[in-house]
Amino acid sequence: MKPAINDASARHRNGNRHDQPRRPDLTEVERQIAGLANRSTQDLRVAWRQLYRTGPPLGLSRDLLIRALAHQLQEQSYGGVGRALRRRLQSLAGASEKAAMAVDPGLVLKAGTTLVRQWRGHTHTVLVHTDGYEHEGQHYRSLTAIAERITEAHWSGPRFFGLTRRVRALAGAKTGR
């Protein structure tokens, strides 16, 4: 019989990274995390208030409460993401959102332009003014407000009315496709 292999690289070569040997000496953080599953939902909410200094968001499931608490406990014990990396990630996320929903820069909506969109069997028309938009006799400051009113959900107004280019279309135009 072969002795047990405790080399981490050997475990990864075998394709199963979950074959790690069990450690009988759990750290305090690991004990706290393991104990979260046995606590009542009310106890989890109290723990949330202690860790985050605010109440948990409404409608957050028990499973997500446990996961968020475990994450926070690990961050407190082992350290979290550095400030510089956090700023960089936020910058990249913002740039990604802007690129994904880029309004065509060559597109200028002149006053008097009419936008038409079919939605669930109804035709919706929007008249462009110099200071906003008109839909069903009401004045709006943004197309997004109109799209949200029509759909009863959050929508990007320019996207709803077909005024945006998708990322692939932008990439294709840059490469000359």
GROMACS .gro file of N, CA and C in nm:
model
  531
    1MET      N    1   0.084  -0.118   0.000
    1MET     CA    2   0.000   0.000   0.000
    1MET      C    3   0.088   0.124   0.000
    2LYS      N    4   0.055   0.221  -0.084
    2LYS     CA    5   0.135   0.341  -0.098
    2LYS      C    6   0.099   0.440   0.013
    3PRO      N    7   0.197   0.520   0.057
    3PRO     CA    8   0.166   0.623   0.156
    3PRO      C    9   0.084   0.734   0.091
    4ALA      N   10   0.008   0.806   0.172
    4ALA     CA   11  -0.074   0.917   0.122
    4ALA      C   12   0.014   1.028   0.068
    5ILE      N   13  -0.026   1.086  -0.042
    5ILE     CA   14   0.049   1.195  -0.102
    5ILE      C   15  -0.007   1.326  -0.048
    6ASN      N   16   0.078   1.406   0.014
    6ASN     CA   17   0.035   1.536   0.066
    6ASN      C   18   0.084   1.651  -0.019
    7ASP      N   19   0.144   1.622  -0.134
    7ASP     CA   20   0.194   1.726  -0.223
    7ASP      C   21   0.077   1.788  -0.299
    8ALA      N   22   0.062   1.920  -0.286
    8ALA     CA   23  -0.050   1.989  -0.351
    8ALA      C   24  -0.043   1.977  -0.502
    9SER      N   25   0.077   1.981  -0.559
    9SER     CA   26   0.089   1.973  -0.705
    9SER      C   27   0.045   1.837  -0.755
   10ALA      N   28   0.066   1.732  -0.675
   10ALA     CA   29   0.023   1.598  -0.715
   10ALA      C   30  -0.129   1.590  -0.719
   11ARG      N   31  -0.194   1.656  -0.624
   11ARG     CA   32  -0.341   1.655  -0.623
   11ARG      C   33  -0.396   1.723  -0.747
   12HIS      N   34  -0.336   1.834  -0.787
   12HIS     CA   35  -0.385   1.905  -0.905
   12HIS      C   36  -0.356   1.827  -1.032
   13ARG      N   37  -0.247   1.756  -1.037
   13ARG     CA   38  -0.217   1.676  -1.155
   13ARG      C   39  -0.319   1.565  -1.171
   14ASN      N   40  -0.370   1.513  -1.060
   14ASN     CA   41  -0.469   1.407  -1.066
   14ASN      C   42  -0.606   1.461  -1.105
   15GLY      N   43  -0.621   1.593  -1.112
   15GLY     CA   44  -0.744   1.651  -1.160
   15GLY      C   45  -0.848   1.679  -1.054
   16ASN      N   46  -0.820   1.648  -0.928
   16ASN     CA   47  -0.919   1.674  -0.825
   16ASN      C   48  -0.857   1.758  -0.716
   17ARG      N   49  -0.886   1.886  -0.717
   17ARG     CA   50  -0.828   1.975  -0.618
   17ARG      C   51  -0.898   1.963  -0.482
   18HIS      N   52  -1.006   1.886  -0.478
   18HIS     CA   53  -1.081   1.869  -0.353
   18HIS      C   54  -1.030   1.750  -0.272
   19ASP      N   55  -0.925   1.683  -0.319
   19ASP     CA   56  -0.870   1.568  -0.248
   19ASP      C   57  -0.771   1.609  -0.140
   20GLN      N   58  -0.790   1.726  -0.083
   20GLN     CA   59  -0.697   1.775   0.017
   20GLN      C   60  -0.719   1.697   0.147
   21PRO      N   61  -0.608   1.668   0.217
   21PRO     CA   62  -0.624   1.595   0.343
   21PRO      C   63  -0.696   1.680   0.446
   22ARG      N   64  -0.773   1.617   0.529
   22ARG     CA   65  -0.848   1.687   0.634
   22ARG      C   66  -0.752   1.730   0.744
   23ARG      N   67  -0.766   1.854   0.789
   23ARG     CA   68  -0.683   1.902   0.899
   23ARG      C   69  -0.763   1.894   1.027
   24PRO      N   70  -0.714   1.821   1.123
   24PRO     CA   71  -0.789   1.812   1.248
   24PRO      C   72  -0.786   1.942   1.327
   25ASP      N   73  -0.686   2.027   1.304
   25ASP     CA   74  -0.674   2.152   1.379
   25ASP      C   75  -0.732   2.269   1.300
   26LEU      N   76  -0.861   2.289   1.314
   26LEU     CA   77  -0.927   2.399   1.246
   26LEU      C   78  -0.891   2.531   1.315
   27THR      N   79  -0.875   2.635   1.236
   27THR     CA   80  -0.850   2.766   1.295
   27THR      C   81  -0.983   2.819   1.350
   28GLU      N   82  -0.972   2.925   1.428
   28GLU     CA   83  -1.092   2.986   1.486
   28GLU      C   84  -1.187   3.035   1.377
   29VAL      N   85  -1.133   3.095   1.272
   29VAL     CA   86  -1.217   3.146   1.162
   29VAL      C   87  -1.289   3.030   1.094
   30GLU      N   88  -1.218   2.922   1.071
   30GLU     CA   89  -1.281   2.806   1.008
   30GLU      C   90  -1.392   2.749   1.096
   31ARG      N   91  -1.372   2.751   1.228
   31ARG     CA   92  -1.477   2.705   1.320
   31ARG      C   93  -1.599   2.797   1.312
   32GLN      N   94  -1.573   2.928   1.309
   32GLN     CA   95  -1.684   3.023   1.300
   32GLN      C   96  -1.762   3.003   1.171
   33ILE      N   97  -1.692   2.986   1.062
   33ILE     CA   98  -1.759   2.966   0.933
   33ILE      C   99  -1.838   2.837   0.933
   34ALA      N  100  -1.780   2.730   0.985
   34ALA     CA  101  -1.849   2.601   0.991
   34ALA      C  102  -1.974   2.610   1.078
   35GLY      N  103  -1.969   2.693   1.183
   35GLY     CA  104  -2.083   2.707   1.273
   35GLY      C  105  -2.196   2.792   1.217
   36LEU      N  106  -2.172   2.867   1.110
   36LEU     CA  107  -2.277   2.953   1.054
   36LEU      C  108  -2.398   2.872   1.008
   37ALA      N  109  -2.374   2.756   0.950
   37ALA     CA  110  -2.484   2.674   0.897
   37ALA      C  111  -2.576   2.625   1.008
   38ASN      N  112  -2.526   2.614   1.130
   38ASN     CA  113  -2.606   2.563   1.242
   38ASN      C  114  -2.682   2.673   1.315
   39ARG      N  115  -2.657   2.798   1.280
   39ARG     CA  116  -2.722   2.908   1.350
   39ARG      C  117  -2.858   2.939   1.288
   40SER      N  118  -2.946   2.996   1.368
   40SER     CA  119  -3.078   3.034   1.318
   40SER      C  120  -3.064   3.156   1.227
   41THR      N  121  -3.165   3.179   1.146
   41THR     CA  122  -3.164   3.294   1.056
   41THR      C  123  -3.156   3.424   1.135
   42GLN      N  124  -3.224   3.429   1.246
   42GLN     CA  125  -3.219   3.550   1.330
   42GLN      C  126  -3.078   3.572   1.384
   43ASP      N  127  -3.011   3.465   1.426
   43ASP     CA  128  -2.873   3.478   1.473
   43ASP      C  129  -2.781   3.525   1.360
   44LEU      N  130  -2.807   3.478   1.238
   44LEU     CA  131  -2.727   3.520   1.124
   44LEU      C  132  -2.745   3.670   1.097
   45ARG      N  133  -2.868   3.718   1.114
   45ARG     CA  134  -2.894   3.861   1.094
   45ARG      C  135  -2.822   3.945   1.200
   46VAL      N  136  -2.819   3.895   1.323
   46VAL     CA  137  -2.746   3.965   1.429
   46VAL      C  138  -2.597   3.967   1.397
   47ALA      N  139  -2.544   3.854   1.351
   47ALA     CA  140  -2.403   3.848   1.313
   47ALA      C  141  -2.373   3.945   1.199
   48TRP      N  142  -2.467   3.956   1.105
   48TRP     CA  143  -2.451   4.050   0.994
   48TRP      C  144  -2.437   4.191   1.048
   49ARG      N  145  -2.526   4.228   1.141
   49ARG     CA  146  -2.521   4.364   1.198
   49ARG      C  147  -2.389   4.389   1.268
   50GLN      N  148  -2.335   4.288   1.335
   50GLN     CA  149  -2.207   4.304   1.405
   50GLN      C  150  -2.092   4.320   1.306
   51LEU      N  151  -2.093   4.244   1.198
   51LEU     CA  152  -1.982   4.249   1.102
   51LEU      C  153  -1.989   4.367   1.008
   52TYR      N  154  -2.108   4.397   0.956
   52TYR     CA  155  -2.122   4.502   0.855
   52TYR      C  156  -2.168   4.636   0.911
   53ARG      N  157  -2.205   4.640   1.037
   53ARG     CA  158  -2.251   4.762   1.102
   53ARG      C  159  -2.379   4.818   1.040
   54THR      N  160  -2.458   4.729   0.981
   54THR     CA  161  -2.588   4.765   0.925
   54THR      C  162  -2.670   4.637   0.912
   55GLY      N  163  -2.799   4.651   0.893
   55GLY     CA  164  -2.883   4.533   0.876
   55GLY      C  165  -2.863   4.469   0.740
   56PRO      N  166  -2.895   4.341   0.727
   56PRO     CA  167  -2.882   4.274   0.597
   56PRO      C  168  -2.986   4.326   0.499
   57PRO      N  169  -2.957   4.321   0.370
   57PRO     CA  170  -3.054   4.367   0.270
   57PRO      C  171  -3.183   4.284   0.278
   58LEU      N  172  -3.294   4.349   0.251
   58LEU     CA  173  -3.423   4.279   0.253
   58LEU      C  174  -3.425   4.173   0.143
   59GLY      N  175  -3.481   4.059   0.174
   59GLY     CA  176  -3.496   3.953   0.075
   59GLY      C  177  -3.371   3.871   0.052
   60LEU      N  178  -3.265   3.894   0.129
   60LEU     CA  179  -3.143   3.816   0.113
   60LEU      C  180  -3.168   3.676   0.170
   61SER      N  181  -3.143   3.574   0.089
   61SER     CA  182  -3.170   3.438   0.133
   61SER      C  183  -3.074   3.395   0.243
   62ARG      N  184  -3.113   3.294   0.316
   62ARG     CA  185  -3.030   3.239   0.424
   62ARG      C  186  -2.894   3.196   0.369
   63ASP      N  187  -2.894   3.131   0.254
   63ASP     CA  188  -2.770   3.084   0.193
   63ASP      C  189  -2.676   3.201   0.164
   64LEU      N  190  -2.729   3.309   0.109
   64LEU     CA  191  -2.644   3.424   0.079
   64LEU      C  192  -2.597   3.494   0.206
   65LEU      N  193  -2.681   3.494   0.310
   65LEU     CA  194  -2.638   3.548   0.439
   65LEU      C  195  -2.515   3.473   0.488
   66ILE      N  196  -2.521   3.341   0.483
   66ILE     CA  197  -2.410   3.258   0.531
   66ILE      C  198  -2.286   3.284   0.447
   67ARG      N  199  -2.301   3.289   0.315
   67ARG     CA  200  -2.186   3.310   0.227
   67ARG      C  201  -2.121   3.448   0.250
   68ALA      N  202  -2.204   3.550   0.264
   68ALA     CA  203  -2.151   3.685   0.285
   68ALA      C  204  -2.081   3.696   0.421
   69LEU      N  205  -2.140   3.633   0.523
   69LEU     CA  206  -2.077   3.634   0.655
   69LEU      C  207  -1.943   3.561   0.652
   70ALA      N  208  -1.940   3.446   0.583
   70ALA     CA  209  -1.815   3.370   0.572
   70ALA      C  210  -1.709   3.453   0.500
   71HIS      N  211  -1.749   3.520   0.395
   71HIS     CA  212  -1.655   3.605   0.321
   71HIS      C  213  -1.599   3.715   0.410
   72GLN      N  214  -1.686   3.781   0.485
   72GLN     CA  215  -1.643   3.890   0.572
   72GLN      C  216  -1.551   3.839   0.682
   73LEU      N  217  -1.581   3.723   0.738
   73LEU     CA  218  -1.494   3.665   0.840
   73LEU      C  219  -1.356   3.634   0.784
   74GLN      N  220  -1.352   3.581   0.662
   74GLN     CA  221  -1.224   3.552   0.599
   74GLN      C  222  -1.146   3.680   0.570
   75GLU      N  223  -1.215   3.782   0.522
   75GLU     CA  224  -1.147   3.909   0.494
   75GLU      C  225  -1.088   3.969   0.620
   76GLN      N  226  -1.163   3.963   0.730
   76GLN     CA  227  -1.113   4.018   0.855
   76GLN      C  228  -0.991   3.941   0.904
   77SER      N  229  -0.992   3.812   0.885
   77SER     CA  230  -0.884   3.729   0.935
   77SER      C  231  -0.762   3.729   0.843
   78TYR      N  232  -0.784   3.713   0.714
   78TYR     CA  233  -0.675   3.695   0.620
   78TYR      C  234  -0.643   3.819   0.538
   79GLY      N  235  -0.727   3.920   0.548
   79GLY     CA  236  -0.706   4.041   0.469
   79GLY      C  237  -0.788   4.035   0.341
   80GLY      N  238  -0.827   4.151   0.295
   80GLY     CA  239  -0.909   4.157   0.174
   80GLY      C  240  -0.830   4.212   0.058
   81VAL      N  241  -0.901   4.256  -0.042
   81VAL     CA  242  -0.842   4.315  -0.162
   81VAL      C  243  -0.786   4.452  -0.125
   82GLY      N  244  -0.666   4.483  -0.173
   82GLY     CA  245  -0.604   4.612  -0.146
   82GLY      C  246  -0.679   4.726  -0.211
   83ARG      N  247  -0.655   4.845  -0.160
   83ARG     CA  248  -0.725   4.963  -0.209
   83ARG      C  249  -0.695   4.989  -0.357
   84ALA      N  250  -0.569   4.974  -0.397
   84ALA     CA  251  -0.531   5.000  -0.536
   84ALA      C  252  -0.600   4.900  -0.630
   85LEU      N  253  -0.603   4.773  -0.592
   85LEU     CA  254  -0.668   4.672  -0.676
   85LEU      C  255  -0.818   4.696  -0.682
   86ARG      N  256  -0.879   4.734  -0.570
   86ARG     CA  257  -1.022   4.763  -0.568
   86ARG      C  258  -1.056   4.879  -0.663
   87ARG      N  259  -0.973   4.986  -0.660
   87ARG     CA  260  -0.995   5.099  -0.750
   87ARG      C  261  -0.981   5.056  -0.895
   88ARG      N  262  -0.881   4.973  -0.925
   88ARG     CA  263  -0.859   4.926  -1.061
   88ARG      C  264  -0.977   4.842  -1.110
   89LEU      N  265  -1.028   4.754  -1.024
   89LEU     CA  266  -1.142   4.671  -1.062
   89LEU      C  267  -1.266   4.756  -1.088
   90GLN      N  268  -1.289   4.856  -1.004
   90GLN     CA  269  -1.403   4.944  -1.025
   90GLN      C  270  -1.388   5.023  -1.155
   91SER      N  271  -1.267   5.065  -1.184
   91SER     CA  272  -1.241   5.136  -1.309
   91SER      C  273  -1.269   5.047  -1.429
   92LEU      N  274  -1.222   4.924  -1.424
   92LEU     CA  275  -1.246   4.831  -1.535
   92LEU      C  276  -1.394   4.799  -1.551
   93ALA      N  277  -1.464   4.782  -1.440
   93ALA     CA  278  -1.607   4.752  -1.447
   93ALA      C  279  -1.683   4.869  -1.508
   94GLY      N  280  -1.648   4.991  -1.471
   94GLY     CA  281  -1.713   5.108  -1.528
   94GLY      C  282  -1.687   5.121  -1.676
   95ALA      N  283  -1.563   5.096  -1.718
   95ALA     CA  284  -1.529   5.104  -1.860
   95ALA      C  285  -1.602   4.997  -1.940
   96SER      N  286  -1.617   4.880  -1.881
   96SER     CA  287  -1.687   4.770  -1.948
   96SER      C  288  -1.834   4.803  -1.968
   97GLU      N  289  -1.897   4.859  -1.866
   97GLU     CA  290  -2.039   4.897  -1.876
   97GLU      C  291  -2.058   5.004  -1.983
   98LYS      N  292  -1.968   5.101  -1.986
   98LYS     CA  293  -1.981   5.209  -2.084
   98LYS      C  294  -1.964   5.155  -2.226
   99ALA      N  295  -1.868   5.065  -2.245
   99ALA     CA  296  -1.844   5.010  -2.378
   99ALA      C  297  -1.960   4.922  -2.424
  100ALA      N  298  -2.019   4.847  -2.330
  100ALA     CA  299  -2.128   4.756  -2.366
  100ALA      C  300  -2.252   4.833  -2.410
  101MET      N  301  -2.272   4.950  -2.356
  101MET     CA  302  -2.393   5.025  -2.387
  101MET      C  303  -2.359   5.159  -2.453
  102ALA      N  304  -2.258   5.161  -2.536
  102ALA     CA  305  -2.215   5.286  -2.597
  102ALA      C  306  -2.320   5.338  -2.695
  103VAL      N  307  -2.363   5.461  -2.674
  103VAL     CA  308  -2.453   5.526  -2.769
  103VAL      C  309  -2.368   5.562  -2.889
  104ASP      N  310  -2.422   5.538  -3.005
  104ASP     CA  311  -2.349   5.568  -3.128
  104ASP      C  312  -2.306   5.714  -3.124
  105PRO      N  313  -2.173   5.742  -3.124
  105PRO     CA  314  -2.129   5.881  -3.113
  105PRO      C  315  -2.169   5.967  -3.232
  106GLY      N  316  -2.195   5.906  -3.347
  106GLY     CA  317  -2.237   5.982  -3.464
  106GLY      C  318  -2.384   6.014  -3.462
  107LEU      N  319  -2.456   5.966  -3.363
  107LEU     CA  320  -2.600   5.982  -3.356
  107LEU      C  321  -2.636   6.106  -3.275
  108VAL      N  322  -2.706   6.199  -3.337
  108VAL     CA  323  -2.755   6.317  -3.268
  108VAL      C  324  -2.905   6.323  -3.294
  109LEU      N  325  -2.981   6.321  -3.186
  109LEU     CA  326  -3.126   6.329  -3.199
  109LEU      C  327  -3.167   6.475  -3.204
  110LYS      N  328  -3.217   6.515  -3.317
  110LYS     CA  329  -3.260   6.653  -3.334
  110LYS      C  330  -3.403   6.670  -3.284
  111ALA      N  331  -3.433   6.789  -3.237
  111ALA     CA  332  -3.568   6.820  -3.193
  111ALA      C  333  -3.664   6.795  -3.309
  112GLY      N  334  -3.774   6.728  -3.280
  112GLY     CA  335  -3.872   6.694  -3.382
  112GLY      C  336  -3.862   6.550  -3.429
  113THR      N  337  -3.753   6.482  -3.394
  113THR     CA  338  -3.737   6.342  -3.431
  113THR      C  339  -3.838   6.257  -3.356
  114THR      N  340  -3.895   6.159  -3.423
  114THR     CA  341  -3.990   6.067  -3.359
  114THR      C  342  -3.927   5.929  -3.352
  115LEU      N  343  -3.925   5.871  -3.232
  115LEU     CA  344  -3.877   5.735  -3.211
  115LEU      C  345  -4.000   5.645  -3.196
  116VAL      N  346  -3.997   5.531  -3.261
  116VAL     CA  347  -4.110   5.438  -3.257
  116VAL      C  348  -4.060   5.303  -3.210
  117ARG      N  349  -4.136   5.241  -3.117
  117ARG     CA  350  -4.100   5.109  -3.067
  117ARG      C  351  -4.227   5.029  -3.041
  118GLN      N  352  -4.228   4.905  -3.089
  118GLN     CA  353  -4.336   4.812  -3.059
  118GLN      C  354  -4.301   4.741  -2.929
  119TRP      N  355  -4.397   4.734  -2.838
  119TRP     CA  356  -4.373   4.662  -2.712
  119TRP      C  357  -4.503   4.593  -2.671
  120ARG      N  358  -4.499   4.462  -2.671
  120ARG     CA  359  -4.613   4.380  -2.629
  120ARG      C  360  -4.742   4.420  -2.699
  121GLY      N  361  -4.733   4.435  -2.829
  121GLY     CA  362  -4.851   4.461  -2.909
  121GLY      C  363  -4.893   4.607  -2.918
  122HIS      N  364  -4.823   4.695  -2.852
  122HIS     CA  365  -4.856   4.837  -2.856
  122HIS      C  366  -4.743   4.913  -2.923
  123THR      N  367  -4.779   5.014  -3.001
  123THR     CA  368  -4.679   5.100  -3.063
  123THR      C  369  -4.659   5.223  -2.976
  124HIS      N  370  -4.537   5.248  -2.938
  124HIS     CA  371  -4.504   5.363  -2.853
  124HIS      C  372  -4.422   5.461  -2.936
  125THR      N  373  -4.464   5.586  -2.935
  125THR     CA  374  -4.391   5.690  -3.007
  125THR      C  375  -4.339   5.794  -2.908
  126VAL      N  376  -4.218   5.839  -2.932
  126VAL     CA  377  -4.155   5.940  -2.848
  126VAL      C  378  -4.111   6.054  -2.938
  127LEU      N  379  -4.145   6.174  -2.901
  127LEU     CA  380  -4.106   6.293  -2.976
  127LEU      C  381  -3.989   6.358  -2.903
  128VAL      N  382  -3.881   6.384  -2.976
  128VAL     CA  383  -3.761   6.445  -2.919
  128VAL      C  384  -3.777   6.596  -2.917
  129HIS      N  385  -3.754   6.657  -2.800
  129HIS     CA  386  -3.756   6.802  -2.783
  129HIS      C  387  -3.614   6.847  -2.750
  130THR      N  388  -3.590   6.977  -2.752
  130THR     CA  389  -3.456   7.028  -2.718
  130THR      C  390  -3.423   7.006  -2.571
  131ASP      N  391  -3.526   6.999  -2.486
  131ASP     CA  392  -3.503   6.985  -2.343
  131ASP      C  393  -3.554   6.852  -2.287
  132GLY      N  394  -3.573   6.752  -2.371
  132GLY     CA  395  -3.618   6.622  -2.323
  132GLY      C  396  -3.698   6.547  -2.427
  133TYR      N  397  -3.793   6.468  -2.378
  133TYR     CA  398  -3.870   6.379  -2.465
  133TYR      C  399  -4.016   6.383  -2.423
  134GLU      N  400  -4.106   6.358  -2.521
  134GLU     CA  401  -4.248   6.354  -2.492
  134GLU      C  402  -4.303   6.217  -2.530
  135HIS      N  403  -4.374   6.157  -2.437
  135HIS     CA  404  -4.437   6.026  -2.459
  135HIS      C  405  -4.576   6.031  -2.399
  136GLU      N  406  -4.677   6.002  -2.480
  136GLU     CA  407  -4.817   6.002  -2.436
  136GLU      C  408  -4.854   6.132  -2.364
  137GLY      N  409  -4.808   6.243  -2.419
  137GLY     CA  410  -4.845   6.373  -2.364
  137GLY      C  411  -4.767   6.416  -2.240
  138GLN      N  412  -4.678   6.333  -2.191
  138GLN     CA  413  -4.600   6.368  -2.072
  138GLN      C  414  -4.455   6.397  -2.112
  139HIS      N  415  -4.393   6.491  -2.041
  139HIS     CA  416  -4.255   6.529  -2.068
  139HIS      C  417  -4.160   6.449  -1.978
  140TYR      N  418  -4.053   6.397  -2.035
  140TYR     CA  419  -3.952   6.320  -1.961
  140TYR      C  420  -3.815   6.378  -1.991
  141ARG      N  421  -3.726   6.367  -1.893
  141ARG     CA  422  -3.589   6.416  -1.911
  141ARG      C  423  -3.500   6.314  -1.978
  142SER      N  424  -3.538   6.184  -1.973
  142SER     CA  425  -3.452   6.081  -2.031
  142SER      C  426  -3.534   5.973  -2.100
  143LEU      N  427  -3.469   5.907  -2.195
  143LEU     CA  428  -3.533   5.792  -2.261
  143LEU      C  429  -3.546   5.675  -2.165
  144THR      N  430  -3.455   5.665  -2.071
  144THR     CA  431  -3.459   5.556  -1.974
  144THR      C  432  -3.587   5.562  -1.890
  145ALA      N  433  -3.627   5.681  -1.850
  145ALA     CA  434  -3.752   5.695  -1.772
  145ALA      C  435  -3.871   5.647  -1.854
  146ILE      N  436  -3.870   5.677  -1.983
  146ILE     CA  437  -3.980   5.633  -2.070
  146ILE      C  438  -3.978   5.481  -2.085
  147ALA      N  439  -3.858   5.425  -2.109
  147ALA     CA  440  -3.846   5.279  -2.124
  147ALA      C  441  -3.891   5.207  -1.999
  148GLU      N  442  -3.856   5.261  -1.883
  148GLU     CA  443  -3.898   5.200  -1.757
  148GLU      C  444  -4.049   5.208  -1.739
  149ARG      N  445  -4.109   5.319  -1.780
  149ARG     CA  446  -4.255   5.333  -1.769
  149ARG      C  447  -4.325   5.234  -1.860
  150ILE      N  448  -4.273   5.217  -1.980
  150ILE     CA  449  -4.336   5.126  -2.077
  150ILE      C  450  -4.323   4.981  -2.032
  151THR      N  451  -4.203   4.942  -1.989
  151THR     CA  452  -4.175   4.801  -1.958
  151THR      C  453  -4.203   4.763  -1.814
  152GLU      N  454  -4.214   4.865  -1.726
  152GLU     CA  455  -4.229   4.843  -1.582
  152GLU      C  456  -4.110   4.766  -1.525
  153ALA      N  457  -3.994   4.786  -1.586
  153ALA     CA  458  -3.868   4.726  -1.539
  153ALA      C  459  -3.756   4.821  -1.578
  154HIS      N  460  -3.639   4.803  -1.517
  154HIS     CA  461  -3.527   4.890  -1.550
  154HIS      C  462  -3.472   4.854  -1.688
  155TRP      N  463  -3.468   4.951  -1.774
  155TRP     CA  464  -3.415   4.936  -1.910
  155TRP      C  465  -3.328   5.057  -1.940
  156SER      N  466  -3.227   5.038  -2.020
  156SER     CA  467  -3.154   5.151  -2.075
  156SER      C  468  -3.243   5.208  -2.185
  157GLY      N  469  -3.276   5.336  -2.176
  157GLY     CA  470  -3.361   5.399  -2.276
  157GLY      C  471  -3.303   5.393  -2.416
  158PRO      N  472  -3.175   5.434  -2.434
  158PRO     CA  473  -3.117   5.425  -2.568
  158PRO      C  474  -3.118   5.281  -2.622
  159ARG      N  475  -3.093   5.185  -2.537
  159ARG     CA  476  -3.094   5.046  -2.584
  159ARG      C  477  -3.236   5.003  -2.620
  160PHE      N  478  -3.333   5.040  -2.538
  160PHE     CA  479  -3.472   5.003  -2.563
  160PHE      C  480  -3.519   5.055  -2.699
  161PHE      N  481  -3.477   5.177  -2.733
  161PHE     CA  482  -3.519   5.238  -2.860
  161PHE      C  483  -3.421   5.209  -2.974
  162GLY      N  484  -3.324   5.121  -2.951
  162GLY     CA  485  -3.233   5.078  -3.057
  162GLY      C  486  -3.129   5.180  -3.096
  163LEU      N  487  -3.086   5.263  -3.001
  163LEU     CA  488  -2.990   5.368  -3.032
  163LEU      C  489  -2.848   5.335  -2.988
  164THR      N  490  -2.822   5.212  -2.947
  164THR     CA  491  -2.689   5.175  -2.901
  164THR      C  492  -2.627   5.073  -2.995
  165ARG      N  493  -2.496   5.067  -2.987
  165ARG     CA  494  -2.423   4.964  -3.061
  165ARG      C  495  -2.370   4.865  -2.959
  166ARG      N  496  -2.374   4.740  -2.994
  166ARG     CA  497  -2.323   4.637  -2.905
  166ARG      C  498  -2.170   4.634  -2.914
  167VAL      N  499  -2.105   4.572  -2.817
  167VAL     CA  500  -1.960   4.566  -2.812
  167VAL      C  501  -1.904   4.499  -2.938
  168ARG      N  502  -1.966   4.392  -2.984
  168ARG     CA  503  -1.916   4.322  -3.102
  168ARG      C  504  -1.921   4.412  -3.225
  169ALA      N  505  -2.027   4.491  -3.236
  169ALA     CA  506  -2.038   4.581  -3.350
  169ALA      C  507  -1.928   4.687  -3.343
  170LEU      N  508  -1.897   4.736  -3.223
  170LEU     CA  509  -1.790   4.832  -3.207
  170LEU      C  510  -1.655   4.770  -3.245
  171ALA      N  511  -1.630   4.647  -3.198
  171ALA     CA  512  -1.504   4.580  -3.228
  171ALA      C  513  -1.492   4.552  -3.377
  172GLY      N  514  -1.600   4.512  -3.442
  172GLY     CA  515  -1.599   4.485  -3.585
  172GLY      C  516  -1.570   4.610  -3.666
  173ALA      N  517  -1.625   4.724  -3.622
  173ALA     CA  518  -1.602   4.849  -3.694
  173ALA      C  519  -1.457   4.892  -3.683
  174LYS      N  520  -1.394   4.865  -3.568
  174LYS     CA  521  -1.255   4.905  -3.548
  174LYS      C  522  -1.161   4.821  -3.631
  175THR      N  523  -1.194   4.694  -3.653
  175THR     CA  524  -1.106   4.607  -3.730
  175THR      C  525  -1.137   4.614  -3.879
  176GLY      N  526  -1.238   4.687  -3.918
  176GLY     CA  527  -1.272   4.705  -4.058
  176GLY      C  528  -1.355   4.594  -4.117
  177ARG      N  529  -1.425   4.519  -4.033
  177ARG     CA  530  -1.511   4.411  -4.082
  177ARG      C  531  -1.640   4.462  -4.134
   0.00000   0.00000   0.00000
